Coordinates of C-alpha atoms in Angstrom, one line a residue:
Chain C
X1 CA 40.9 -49.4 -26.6
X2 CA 37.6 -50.3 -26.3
X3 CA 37.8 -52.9 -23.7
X4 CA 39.3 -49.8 -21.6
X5 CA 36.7 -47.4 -22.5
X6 CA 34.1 -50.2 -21.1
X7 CA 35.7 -50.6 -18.0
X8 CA 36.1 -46.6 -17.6
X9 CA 32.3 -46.6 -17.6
X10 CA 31.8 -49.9 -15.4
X11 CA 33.6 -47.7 -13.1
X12 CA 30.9 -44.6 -13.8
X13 CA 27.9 -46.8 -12.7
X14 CA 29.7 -48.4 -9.6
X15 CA 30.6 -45.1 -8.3
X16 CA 26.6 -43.8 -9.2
X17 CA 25.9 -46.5 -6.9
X18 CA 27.2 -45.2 -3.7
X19 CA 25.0 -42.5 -3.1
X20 CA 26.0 -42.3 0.5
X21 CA 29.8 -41.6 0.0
X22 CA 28.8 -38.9 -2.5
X23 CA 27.0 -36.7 0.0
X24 CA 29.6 -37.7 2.3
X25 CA 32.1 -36.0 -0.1
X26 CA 30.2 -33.3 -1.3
X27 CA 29.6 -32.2 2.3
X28 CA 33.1 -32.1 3.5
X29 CA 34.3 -30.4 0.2
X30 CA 31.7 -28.0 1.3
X31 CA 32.9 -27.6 5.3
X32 CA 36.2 -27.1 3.8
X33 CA 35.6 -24.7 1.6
X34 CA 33.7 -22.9 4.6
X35 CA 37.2 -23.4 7.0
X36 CA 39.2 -21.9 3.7
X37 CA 37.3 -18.7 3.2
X38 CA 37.0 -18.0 6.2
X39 CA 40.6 -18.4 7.4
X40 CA 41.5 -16.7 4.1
X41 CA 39.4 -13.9 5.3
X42 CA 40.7 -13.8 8.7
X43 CA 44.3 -13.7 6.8
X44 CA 43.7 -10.4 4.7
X45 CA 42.1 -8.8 7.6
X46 CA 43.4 -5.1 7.8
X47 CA 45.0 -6.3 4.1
X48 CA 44.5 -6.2 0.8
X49 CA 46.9 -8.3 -0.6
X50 CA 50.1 -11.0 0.1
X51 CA 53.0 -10.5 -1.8
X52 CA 51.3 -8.9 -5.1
X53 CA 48.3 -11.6 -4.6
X54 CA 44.8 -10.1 -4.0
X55 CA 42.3 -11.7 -1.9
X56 CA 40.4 -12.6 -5.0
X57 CA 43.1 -14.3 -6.9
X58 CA 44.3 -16.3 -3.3
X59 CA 40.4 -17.4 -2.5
X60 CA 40.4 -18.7 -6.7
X61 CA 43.4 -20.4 -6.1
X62 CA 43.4 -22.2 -3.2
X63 CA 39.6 -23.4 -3.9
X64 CA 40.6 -24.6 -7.1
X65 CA 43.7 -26.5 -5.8
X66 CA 41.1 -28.1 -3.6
X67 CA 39.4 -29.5 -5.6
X68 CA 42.5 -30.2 -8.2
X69 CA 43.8 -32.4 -5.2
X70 CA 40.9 -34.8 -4.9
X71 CA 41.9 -36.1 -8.2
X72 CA 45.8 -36.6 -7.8
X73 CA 45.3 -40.2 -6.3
X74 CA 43.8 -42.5 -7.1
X75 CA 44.7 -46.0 -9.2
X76 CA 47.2 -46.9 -6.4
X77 CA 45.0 -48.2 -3.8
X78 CA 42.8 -50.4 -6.1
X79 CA 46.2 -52.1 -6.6
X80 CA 47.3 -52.0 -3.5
X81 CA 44.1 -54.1 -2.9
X82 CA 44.4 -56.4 -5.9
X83 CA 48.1 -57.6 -4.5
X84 CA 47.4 -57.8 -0.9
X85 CA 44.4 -60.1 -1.4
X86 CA 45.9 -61.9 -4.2
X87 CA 43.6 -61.3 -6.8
X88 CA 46.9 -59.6 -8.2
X89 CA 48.0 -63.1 -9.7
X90 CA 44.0 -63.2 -11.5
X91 CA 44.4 -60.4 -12.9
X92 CA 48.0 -60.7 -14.8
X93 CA 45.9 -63.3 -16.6
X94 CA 43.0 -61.7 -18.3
X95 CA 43.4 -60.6 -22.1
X96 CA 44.1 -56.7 -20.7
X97 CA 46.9 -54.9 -19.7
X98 CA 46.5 -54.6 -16.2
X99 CA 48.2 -50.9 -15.7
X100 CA 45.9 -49.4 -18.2
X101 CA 43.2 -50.9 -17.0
X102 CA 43.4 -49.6 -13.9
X103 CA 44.5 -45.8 -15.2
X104 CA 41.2 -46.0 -17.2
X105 CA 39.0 -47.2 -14.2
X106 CA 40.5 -44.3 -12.4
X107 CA 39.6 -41.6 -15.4
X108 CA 36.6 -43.3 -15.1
X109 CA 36.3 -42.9 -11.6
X110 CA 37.2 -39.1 -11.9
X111 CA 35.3 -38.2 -14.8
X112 CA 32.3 -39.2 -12.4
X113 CA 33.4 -36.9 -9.9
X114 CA 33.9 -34.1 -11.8
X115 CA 30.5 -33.9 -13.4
X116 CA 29.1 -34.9 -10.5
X117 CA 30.7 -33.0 -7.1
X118 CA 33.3 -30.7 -8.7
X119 CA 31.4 -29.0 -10.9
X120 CA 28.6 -27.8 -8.5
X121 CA 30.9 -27.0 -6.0
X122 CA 32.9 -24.8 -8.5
X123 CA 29.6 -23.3 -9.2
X124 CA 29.2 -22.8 -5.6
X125 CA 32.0 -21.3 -5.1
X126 CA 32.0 -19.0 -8.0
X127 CA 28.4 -17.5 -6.6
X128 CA 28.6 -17.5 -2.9
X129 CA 32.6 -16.6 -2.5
X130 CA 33.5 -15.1 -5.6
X131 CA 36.1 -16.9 -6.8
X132 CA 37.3 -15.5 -10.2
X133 CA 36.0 -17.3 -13.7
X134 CA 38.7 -17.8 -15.8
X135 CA 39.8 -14.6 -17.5
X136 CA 40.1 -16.2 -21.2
X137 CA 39.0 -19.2 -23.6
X138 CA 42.7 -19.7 -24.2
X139 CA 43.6 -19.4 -20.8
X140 CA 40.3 -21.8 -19.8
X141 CA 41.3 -24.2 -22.1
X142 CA 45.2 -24.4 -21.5
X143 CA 44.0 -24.3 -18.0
X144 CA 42.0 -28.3 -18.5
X145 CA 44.5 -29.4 -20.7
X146 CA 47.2 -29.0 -17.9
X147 CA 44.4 -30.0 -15.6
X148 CA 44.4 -33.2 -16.9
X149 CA 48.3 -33.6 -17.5
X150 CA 48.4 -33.3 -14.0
X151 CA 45.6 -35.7 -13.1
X152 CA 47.7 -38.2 -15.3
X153 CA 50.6 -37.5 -13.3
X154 CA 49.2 -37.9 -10.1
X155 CA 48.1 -41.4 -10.8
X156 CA 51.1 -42.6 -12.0
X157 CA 52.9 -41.2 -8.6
X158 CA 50.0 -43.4 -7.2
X159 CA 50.8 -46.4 -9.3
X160 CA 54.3 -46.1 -7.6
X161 CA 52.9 -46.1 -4.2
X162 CA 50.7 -49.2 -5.0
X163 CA 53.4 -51.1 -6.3
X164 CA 54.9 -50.9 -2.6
X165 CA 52.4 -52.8 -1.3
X166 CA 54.7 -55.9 -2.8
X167 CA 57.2 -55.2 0.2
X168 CA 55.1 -53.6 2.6
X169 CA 52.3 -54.2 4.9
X170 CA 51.5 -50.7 6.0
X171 CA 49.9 -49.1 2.7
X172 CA 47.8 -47.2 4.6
X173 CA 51.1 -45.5 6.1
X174 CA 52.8 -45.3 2.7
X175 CA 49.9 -43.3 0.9
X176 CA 49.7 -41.2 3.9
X177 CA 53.4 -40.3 3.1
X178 CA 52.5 -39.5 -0.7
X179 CA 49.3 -37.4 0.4
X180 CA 51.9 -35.3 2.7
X181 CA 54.3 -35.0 0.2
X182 CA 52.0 -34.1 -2.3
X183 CA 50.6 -31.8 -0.5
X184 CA 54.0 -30.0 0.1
X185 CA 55.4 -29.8 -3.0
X186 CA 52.6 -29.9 -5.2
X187 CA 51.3 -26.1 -4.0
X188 CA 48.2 -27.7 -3.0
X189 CA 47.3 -25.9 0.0
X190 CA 48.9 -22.8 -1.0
X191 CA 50.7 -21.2 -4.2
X192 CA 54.1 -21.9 -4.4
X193 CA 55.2 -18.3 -4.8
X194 CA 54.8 -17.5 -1.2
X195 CA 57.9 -19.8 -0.1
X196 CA 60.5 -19.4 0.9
X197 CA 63.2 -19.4 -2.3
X198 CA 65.0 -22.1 -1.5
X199 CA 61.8 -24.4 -0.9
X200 CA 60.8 -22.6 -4.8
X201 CA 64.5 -24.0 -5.9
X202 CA 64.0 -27.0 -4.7
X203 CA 60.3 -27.9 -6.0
X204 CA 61.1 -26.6 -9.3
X205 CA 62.8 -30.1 -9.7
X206 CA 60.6 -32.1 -8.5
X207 CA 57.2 -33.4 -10.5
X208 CA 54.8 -32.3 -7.9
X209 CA 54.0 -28.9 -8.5
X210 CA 52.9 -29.9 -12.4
X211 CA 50.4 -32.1 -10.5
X212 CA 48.7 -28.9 -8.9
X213 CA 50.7 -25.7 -8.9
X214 CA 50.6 -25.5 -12.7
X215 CA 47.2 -26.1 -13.6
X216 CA 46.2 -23.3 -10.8
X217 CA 48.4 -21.1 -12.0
X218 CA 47.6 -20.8 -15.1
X219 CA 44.2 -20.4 -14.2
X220 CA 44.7 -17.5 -11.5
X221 CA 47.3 -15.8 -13.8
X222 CA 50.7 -16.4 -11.9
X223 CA 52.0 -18.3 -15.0
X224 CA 51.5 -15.8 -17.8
X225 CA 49.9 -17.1 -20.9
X226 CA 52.8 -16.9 -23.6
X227 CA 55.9 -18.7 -23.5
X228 CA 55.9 -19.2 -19.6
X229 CA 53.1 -21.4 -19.8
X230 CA 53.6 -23.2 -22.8
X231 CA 57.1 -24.1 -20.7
X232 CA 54.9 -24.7 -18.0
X233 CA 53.1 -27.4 -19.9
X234 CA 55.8 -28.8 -21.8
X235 CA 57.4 -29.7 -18.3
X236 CA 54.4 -31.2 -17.5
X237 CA 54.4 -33.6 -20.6
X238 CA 58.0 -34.3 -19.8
X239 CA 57.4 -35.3 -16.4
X240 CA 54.5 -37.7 -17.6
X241 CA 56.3 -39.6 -20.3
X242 CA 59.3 -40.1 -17.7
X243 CA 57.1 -41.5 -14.8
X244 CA 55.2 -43.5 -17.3
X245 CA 58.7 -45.3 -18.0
X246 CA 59.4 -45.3 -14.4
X247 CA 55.9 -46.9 -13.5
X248 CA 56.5 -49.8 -16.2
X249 CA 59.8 -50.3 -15.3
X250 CA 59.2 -51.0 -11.4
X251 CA 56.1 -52.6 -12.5
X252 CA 58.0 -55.3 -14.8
X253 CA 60.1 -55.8 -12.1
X254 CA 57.5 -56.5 -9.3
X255 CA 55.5 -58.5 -11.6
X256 CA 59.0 -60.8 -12.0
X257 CA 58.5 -61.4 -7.9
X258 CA 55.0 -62.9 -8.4
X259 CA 56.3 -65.0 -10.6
X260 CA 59.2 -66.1 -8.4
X261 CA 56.4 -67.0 -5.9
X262 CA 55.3 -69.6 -8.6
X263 CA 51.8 -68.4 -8.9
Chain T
X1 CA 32.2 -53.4 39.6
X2 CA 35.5 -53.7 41.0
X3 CA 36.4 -57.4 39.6
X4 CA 35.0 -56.0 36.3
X5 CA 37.5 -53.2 36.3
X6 CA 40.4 -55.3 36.9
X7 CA 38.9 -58.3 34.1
X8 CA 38.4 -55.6 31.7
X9 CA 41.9 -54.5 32.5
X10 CA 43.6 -57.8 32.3
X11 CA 41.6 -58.5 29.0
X12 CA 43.0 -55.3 27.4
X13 CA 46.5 -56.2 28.5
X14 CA 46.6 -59.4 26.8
X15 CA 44.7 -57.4 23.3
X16 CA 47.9 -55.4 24.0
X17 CA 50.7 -57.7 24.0
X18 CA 49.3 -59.6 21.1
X19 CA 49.0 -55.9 19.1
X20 CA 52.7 -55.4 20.1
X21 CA 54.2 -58.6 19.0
X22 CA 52.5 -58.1 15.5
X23 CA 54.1 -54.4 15.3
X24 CA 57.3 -56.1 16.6
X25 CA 56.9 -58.4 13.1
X26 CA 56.7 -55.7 11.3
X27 CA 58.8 -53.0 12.4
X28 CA 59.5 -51.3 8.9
X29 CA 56.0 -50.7 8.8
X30 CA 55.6 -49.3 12.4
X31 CA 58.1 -46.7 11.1
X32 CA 56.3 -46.1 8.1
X33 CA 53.5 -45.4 9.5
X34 CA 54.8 -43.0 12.1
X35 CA 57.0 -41.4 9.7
X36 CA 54.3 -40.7 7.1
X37 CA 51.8 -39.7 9.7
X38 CA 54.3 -36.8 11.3
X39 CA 55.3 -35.7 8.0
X40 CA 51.3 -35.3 7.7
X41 CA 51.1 -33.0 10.4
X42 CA 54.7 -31.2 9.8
X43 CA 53.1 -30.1 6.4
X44 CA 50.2 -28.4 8.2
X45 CA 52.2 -26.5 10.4
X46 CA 54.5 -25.5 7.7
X47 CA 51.8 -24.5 5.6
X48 CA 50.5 -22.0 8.9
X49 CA 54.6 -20.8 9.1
X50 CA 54.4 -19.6 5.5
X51 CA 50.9 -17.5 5.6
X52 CA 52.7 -16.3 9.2
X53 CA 55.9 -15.4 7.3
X54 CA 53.4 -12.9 5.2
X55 CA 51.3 -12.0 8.4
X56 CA 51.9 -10.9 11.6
X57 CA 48.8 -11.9 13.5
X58 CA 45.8 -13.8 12.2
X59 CA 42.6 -12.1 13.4
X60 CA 44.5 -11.4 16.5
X61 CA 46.3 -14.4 17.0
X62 CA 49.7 -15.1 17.1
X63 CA 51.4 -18.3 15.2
X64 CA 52.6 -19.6 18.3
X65 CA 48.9 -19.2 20.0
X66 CA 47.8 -21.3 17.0
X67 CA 50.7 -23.8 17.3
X68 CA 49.1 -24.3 21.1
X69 CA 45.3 -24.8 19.8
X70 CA 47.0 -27.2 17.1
X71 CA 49.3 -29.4 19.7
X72 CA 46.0 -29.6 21.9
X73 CA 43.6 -31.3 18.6
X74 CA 46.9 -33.1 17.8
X75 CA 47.5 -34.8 21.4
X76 CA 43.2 -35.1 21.7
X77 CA 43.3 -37.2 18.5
X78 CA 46.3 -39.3 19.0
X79 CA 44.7 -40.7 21.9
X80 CA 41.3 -41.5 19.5
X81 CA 43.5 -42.7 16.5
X82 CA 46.3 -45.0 18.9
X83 CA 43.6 -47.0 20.9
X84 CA 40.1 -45.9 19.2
X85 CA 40.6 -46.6 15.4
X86 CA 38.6 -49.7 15.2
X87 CA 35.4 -47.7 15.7
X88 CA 35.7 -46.2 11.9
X89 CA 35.2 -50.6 10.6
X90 CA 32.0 -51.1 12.3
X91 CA 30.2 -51.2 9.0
X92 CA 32.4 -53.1 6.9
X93 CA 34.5 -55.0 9.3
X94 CA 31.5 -56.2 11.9
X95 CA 28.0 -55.6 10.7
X96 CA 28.3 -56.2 7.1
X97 CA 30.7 -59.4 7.5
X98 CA 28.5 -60.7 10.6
X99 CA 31.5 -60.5 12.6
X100 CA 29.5 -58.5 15.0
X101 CA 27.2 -61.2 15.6
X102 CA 30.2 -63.0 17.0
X103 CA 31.1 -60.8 19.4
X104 CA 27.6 -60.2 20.6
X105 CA 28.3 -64.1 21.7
X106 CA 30.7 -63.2 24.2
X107 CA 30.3 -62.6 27.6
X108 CA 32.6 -59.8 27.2
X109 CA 30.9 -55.8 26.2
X110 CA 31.1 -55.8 22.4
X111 CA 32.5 -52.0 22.5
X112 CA 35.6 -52.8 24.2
X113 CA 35.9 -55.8 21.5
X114 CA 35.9 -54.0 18.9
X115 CA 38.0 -50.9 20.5
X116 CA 40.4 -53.7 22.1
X117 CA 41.0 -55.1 19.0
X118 CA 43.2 -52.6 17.1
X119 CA 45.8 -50.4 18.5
X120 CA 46.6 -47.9 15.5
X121 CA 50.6 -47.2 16.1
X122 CA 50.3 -44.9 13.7
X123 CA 48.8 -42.3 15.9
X124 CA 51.9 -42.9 18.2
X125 CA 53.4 -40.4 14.9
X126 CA 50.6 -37.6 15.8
X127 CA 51.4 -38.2 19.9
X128 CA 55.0 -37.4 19.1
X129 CA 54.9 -34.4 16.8
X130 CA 51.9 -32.9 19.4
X131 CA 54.6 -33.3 22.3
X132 CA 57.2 -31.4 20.1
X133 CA 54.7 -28.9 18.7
X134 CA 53.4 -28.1 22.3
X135 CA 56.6 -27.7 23.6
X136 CA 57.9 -25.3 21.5
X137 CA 54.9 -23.2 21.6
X138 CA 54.5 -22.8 24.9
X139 CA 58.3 -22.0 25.6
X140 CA 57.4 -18.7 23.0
X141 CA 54.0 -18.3 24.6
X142 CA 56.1 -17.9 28.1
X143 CA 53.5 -20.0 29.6
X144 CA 54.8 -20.4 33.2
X145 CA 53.9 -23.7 33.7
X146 CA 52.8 -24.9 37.6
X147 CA 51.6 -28.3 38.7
X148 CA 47.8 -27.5 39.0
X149 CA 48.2 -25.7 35.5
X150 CA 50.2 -29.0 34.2
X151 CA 47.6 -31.0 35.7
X152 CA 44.7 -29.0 33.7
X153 CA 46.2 -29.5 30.5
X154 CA 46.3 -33.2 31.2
X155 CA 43.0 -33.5 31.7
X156 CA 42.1 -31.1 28.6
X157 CA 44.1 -33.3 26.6
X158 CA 42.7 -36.3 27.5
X159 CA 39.4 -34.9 27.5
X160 CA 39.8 -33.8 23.7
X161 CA 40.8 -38.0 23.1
X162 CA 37.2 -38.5 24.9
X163 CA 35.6 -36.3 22.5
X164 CA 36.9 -37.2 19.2
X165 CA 35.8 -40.5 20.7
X166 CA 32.4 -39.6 21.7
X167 CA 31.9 -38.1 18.6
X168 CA 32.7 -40.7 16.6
X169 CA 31.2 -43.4 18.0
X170 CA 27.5 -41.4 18.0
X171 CA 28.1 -41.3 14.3
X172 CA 29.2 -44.7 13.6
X173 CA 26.6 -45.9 15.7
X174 CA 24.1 -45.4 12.6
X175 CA 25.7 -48.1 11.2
X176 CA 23.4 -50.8 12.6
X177 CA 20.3 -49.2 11.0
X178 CA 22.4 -48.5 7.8
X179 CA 25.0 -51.5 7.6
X180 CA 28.2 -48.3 7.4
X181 CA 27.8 -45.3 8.3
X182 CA 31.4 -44.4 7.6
X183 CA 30.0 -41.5 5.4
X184 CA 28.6 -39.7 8.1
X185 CA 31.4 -40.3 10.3
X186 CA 34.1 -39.0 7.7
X187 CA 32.0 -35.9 6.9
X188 CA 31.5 -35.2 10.6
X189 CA 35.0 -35.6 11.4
X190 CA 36.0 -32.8 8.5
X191 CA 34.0 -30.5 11.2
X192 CA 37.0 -31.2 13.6
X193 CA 39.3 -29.5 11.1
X194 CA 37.2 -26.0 12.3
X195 CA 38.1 -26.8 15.6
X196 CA 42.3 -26.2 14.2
X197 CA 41.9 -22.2 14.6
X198 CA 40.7 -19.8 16.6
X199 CA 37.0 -19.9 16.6
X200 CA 36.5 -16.4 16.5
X201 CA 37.3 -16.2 13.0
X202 CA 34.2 -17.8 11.9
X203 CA 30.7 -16.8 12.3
X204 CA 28.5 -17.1 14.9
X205 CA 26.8 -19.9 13.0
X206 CA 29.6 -21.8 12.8
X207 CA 31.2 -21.4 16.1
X208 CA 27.3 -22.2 17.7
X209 CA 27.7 -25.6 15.9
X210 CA 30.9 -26.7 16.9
X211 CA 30.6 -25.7 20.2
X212 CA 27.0 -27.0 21.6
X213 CA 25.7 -29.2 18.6
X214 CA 29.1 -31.4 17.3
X215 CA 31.6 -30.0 20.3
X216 CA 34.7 -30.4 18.5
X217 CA 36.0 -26.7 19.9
X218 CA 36.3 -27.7 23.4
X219 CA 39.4 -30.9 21.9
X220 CA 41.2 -28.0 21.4
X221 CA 40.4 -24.2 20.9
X222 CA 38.5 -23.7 24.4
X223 CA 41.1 -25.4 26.4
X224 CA 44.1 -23.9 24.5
X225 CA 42.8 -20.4 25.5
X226 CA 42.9 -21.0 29.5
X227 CA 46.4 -20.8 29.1
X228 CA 46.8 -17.8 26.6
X229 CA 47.6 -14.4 28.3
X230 CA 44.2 -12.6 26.9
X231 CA 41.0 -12.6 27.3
X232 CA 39.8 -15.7 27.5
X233 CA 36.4 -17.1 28.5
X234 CA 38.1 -19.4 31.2
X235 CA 34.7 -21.1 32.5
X236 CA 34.6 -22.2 28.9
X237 CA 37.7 -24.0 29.0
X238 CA 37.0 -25.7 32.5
X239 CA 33.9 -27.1 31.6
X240 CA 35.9 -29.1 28.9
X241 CA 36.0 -32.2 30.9
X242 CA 32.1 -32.0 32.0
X243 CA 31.1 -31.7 28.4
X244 CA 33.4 -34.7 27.5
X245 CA 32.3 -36.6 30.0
X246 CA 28.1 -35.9 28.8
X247 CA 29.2 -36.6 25.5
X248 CA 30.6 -39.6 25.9
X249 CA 27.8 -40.8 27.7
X250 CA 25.0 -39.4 25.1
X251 CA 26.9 -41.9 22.3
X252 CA 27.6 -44.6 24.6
X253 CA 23.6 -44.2 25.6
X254 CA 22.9 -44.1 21.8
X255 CA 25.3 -46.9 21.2
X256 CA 23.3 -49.2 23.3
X257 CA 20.0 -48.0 21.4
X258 CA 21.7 -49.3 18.1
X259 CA 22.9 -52.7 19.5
X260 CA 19.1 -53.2 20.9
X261 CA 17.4 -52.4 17.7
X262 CA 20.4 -54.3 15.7
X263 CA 19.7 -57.6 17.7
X264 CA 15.9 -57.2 17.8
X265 CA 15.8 -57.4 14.1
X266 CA 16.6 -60.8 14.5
X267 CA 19.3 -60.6 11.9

C-alpha cells in the first residue's frame, strides 16, 4: 500500500508543476460555467420550472455534474501511452501491480484537482450563481461517498478503453467514443429525469448514470435520502466490484498477447 | 506567384496521397474515429432535443434555428479539424522536439509543413453529421434555397473553417516564446463553444468579446441568421468573409513575428 500511496503523491507534485495547464483548466471550467448559466437562464425565461425542477436545483445540478465529469477519465490514457510506446513491456516488470498503480496515480492526479480547481470553482459558483449548498451533513456526506464510487467507476470504464489501445491505433477516436457515451448516459449534461422513458429504461441498466447521475442526485434532492438512495449507492458498489472483475479479466488476457510477442 | 501556387499545390497532393494510403492501412481506425466523433456531436444535439421537448422556444429561438447556428460551427470546424489539426502540436511536436528547426531547413513555408502534414479524418465524422444536421434544419426552417443564397452559405461556411483557423494559429503562435502554448489555445477554443447559441442570450460583455476581440460568432451565429426569417442584422452576416479574411491575416502576420524572434534566439 505504501508504494501506491507514494506514487499517488509523485503524481500530486508533477501535476503542481504544470502551472500553465492549470489556468488553462480553471479558465475554461469558468467560460463554461458562463455558457451554462446563461443558456440555463435563457431556458427558464418566462418559467419557473421544468418538469417539477426549479431553476435553482437545474443550475446546482448541472454545475455540479460539470465538474463531476472532469473526473470520470482518467487512468486509460496513461495506459494507452505506456502500450503504444512500449514502455508497457517495462512496466509488467517492476515489483508493483501495474493496474493499481495506475488507479492510484489517477486518485492522485484527481485529488490534486479537486483541492486545487474544483473547489474554488464550487465556491464560485455557489457565490456568484447561486447554486444551492447541500441541504444536509447526511445528505453532504452520502453525496462524496457516491462521489467517489463514481470516480472509481469512471476509471475503470477508462481502464477498458486503454486496454484497446492493444488492437487499435486510433485511441484518440476510441476515448472520444467513451466521452460521448458517457456523456449520454451518465446524465452529465443534464438530469436524467427529463428523458424521454424509454432512454430512463434503458440507462437504468447501464453503469453510466452511477458515474454521474447518482452522485448529483443525491446532492440536488431527486434521489430522496432513505431507502432510494441507499439503493442508489448499493448499485453503485455493485457496478464497481463487477467492472473491477471485468477490467482484470480483459487485462489478463491482453497481457497474455504481450507475452505472445515474446517481450 | 503563379508557379508557387501550382508547387504548393502539387506538394500538398503528394502530403495527400501519402495521408490516404496510411488511413487505407488502417481502415478500422478511420471508422473509429468517424464513428466516435459523430456520436460526439449527435449527443449535443440530443441533449438541445430534450431541453426543447420541455421548451418551446429558447429566448426566442426555435430548435430548428439552433440546429442551423449548430450545422454552421459544425461544417466551420470540420474544415479546421480535417486539414488544420497539426497546428494544436506545435509545442510538443516541433519546437520542443527541435523538429521545427528541420523544417525551417526547407525551402518550402514551414506553415504549410506543418498543416500539410496531418490530415485529421476524423473531422470527416463532424463534415458528415453538419451536412445531415443542416439539411434537416433547413427543410423545417422552409429556407427557400437559390443559387446566390447557396452560394453565400458556401462561403460562410468556409469562412467559419478560416476562422477557427485564424484563431488558432494566433494562439498557438505563443508557443515559440513559450515552447507550448497548447493551454492558451485549448482555453480559447472553449470560447468557440459560446459561439453554439444564439448570442443574444448572453450579455453584452460576452457577445462584445466574441464578436470584435476572439470572433468566434461570425463561424457560425452571424452567418446562420442571414438566412433566418427575422430580424436579423444582415450586414453582420456579410461581413463574415471580410473579417475572416483580416483575421487570418493578423495571425499569419503574428505567425511570422514568432518564427523571426524564434530563429533570432539562435536556438
Amino acid at each position: 500500500m505504501r508504494k501506491y500511496l507514494e506514487l499517488l503523491k509523485s503524481q500530486i507534485k508533477v501535476e503542481t508543476a504544470y502551472l500553465a495547464w492549470y489556468w488553462a483548466d480553471v479558465v475554461s471550467t469558468l467560460l463554461r460555467l458562463v455558457i451554462m448559466y446563461f443558456f440555463w437562464v435563457a431556458v427558464f425565461q418566462n418559467r419557473t420550472e421544468i418538469s417539477s425542477i426549479s431553476f435553482e436545483s437545474m443550475i446546482t445540478y448541472v454545475v455540479i455534474a460539470m465538474m463531476l465529469e472532469n473526473y470520470v477519465s482518467g487512468a486509460g490514457n496513461e495506459m494507452a501511452r505506456n502500450i503504444k510506446n512500449g514502455d508497457i513491456a517495462l512496466e509488467l516488470l517492476k515489483p508493483y501491480d501495474y493496474l493499481t498503480k495506475l488507479i492510484f496515480m489517477d486518485l492522485g492526479s484527481k485529488a490534486n484537482s479537486f483541492v486545487r480547481t474544483t473547489i474554488p470553482i464550487f465556491l464560485v459558483a455557489i457565490i456568484f450563481i447561486g447554486i444551492q449548498a447541500p441541504p444536509s451533513l447526511e445528505v453532504a456526506i452520502l453525496f462524496l461517498a457516491s462521489m467517489l464510487v463514481g470516480i472509481l467507476i469512471g476509471t475503470q470504464i477508462d481502464l477498458i478503453i486503454g486496454v484497446l489501445a492493444f488492437w487499435t491505433v486510433n485511441v484518440w477516436g476510441v476515448r472520444v467514443l467513451r466521452e460521448a457515451i458517457v456523456k449520454f448516459f451518465s446524465g452529465a449534461l443534464i438530469p436524467l429525469t427529463l428523458f424521454p422513458g424509454w432512454f430512463q429504461e434503458v440507462s437504468s441498466y447501464l453503469p453510466f448514470q452511477s458515474m454521474i447521475f447518482v452522485p448529483v442526485a443525491i446532492y440536488t434532492g431527486q434521489i430522496k435520502m432513505g431507502p432510494d438512495a441507499l439503493i442508489a449507492f448499493a448499485t453503485q458498489l455493485f457496478w464497481l466490484a463487477l467492472l473491477f472483475i471485468v477490467v482484470r479479466v480483459v487485462w489478463t488476457q491482453a497481457v497474455k498477447k504481450v507475452t505472445v510477442f515474446g517481450g | 506567384m503563379w508557379k508557387k501556387c501550382k508547387r504548393y499545390t502539387f506538394l500538398y497532393g503528394k502530403y495527400f496521397s501519402n495521408h490516404l494510403k496510411v488511413m487505407m492501412e488502417y481502415k478500422a481506425d478511420f471508422f473509429i474515429g468517424l464513428f466516435s466523433v459523430m456520436v460526439q456531436q449527435f449527443t449535443a444535439l440530443f441533449f438541445l432535443k430534450i431541453v426543447f421537448d420541455h421548451i418551446e422556444v429558447l429566448k426566442g429561438w426555435t430548435f430548428y434555428e439552433i440546429l442551423f447556428i449548430y450545422a454552421i460551427a459544425f461544417l466551420g470546424r470540420s474544415i479546421h479539424h480535417i486539414f488544420f489539426d497539426n497546428l494544436w502540436t506545435l509545442g510538443w511536436q516541433y519546437i520542443r522536439s527541435g523538429n521545427f528547426d528541420r523544417l525551417l531547413l526547407r525551402p518550402v513555408n514551414p506553415l504549410f509543413q506543418i498543416v500539410a502534414e496531418r490530415v485529421q479524418q476524423d473531422g470527416f465524422g463532424q463534415l458528415i453529421i453538419g451536412g445531415i444536421v443542416l439539411t434537416i434544419a433547413s427543410v423545417n426552417l422552409e429556407i427557400e434555397w437559390t443559387v446566390q443564397s447557396l452560394l453565400l452559405l458556401f462561403v460562410f461556411i468556409i469562412s467559419s473553417g478560416i476562422l477557427f483557423v485564424a484563431i488558432n494559429l494566433f494562439f498557438i503562435t505563443f508557443s515559440f516564446w513559450m515552447v507550448d502554448s497548447l493551454p492558451i489555445v485549448v482555453s480559447v477554443f472553449q470560447l468557440s463553444e459560446f459561439a453554439r447559441y444564439p448570442l443574444t442570450i448572453y450579455p453584452k460583455a460576452v457577445t462584445l468579446i466574441i464578436t470584435w476581440l476572439i470572433p468566434y460568432g461570425f463561424t457560425a451565429y452571424y452567418p446562420a441568421t442571414y438566412f433566418f426569417e427575422k430580424e436579423s442584422v444582415v450586414a453582420m452576416a456579410l461581413i463574415t468573409p471580410v473579417i475572416a479574411v483580416i483575421s487570418f491575416i493578423i495571425a499569419y502576420w503574428f505567425w511570422n513575428k514568432g518564427i523571426r524572434a524564434f530563429t533570432s534566439t539562435g536556438s
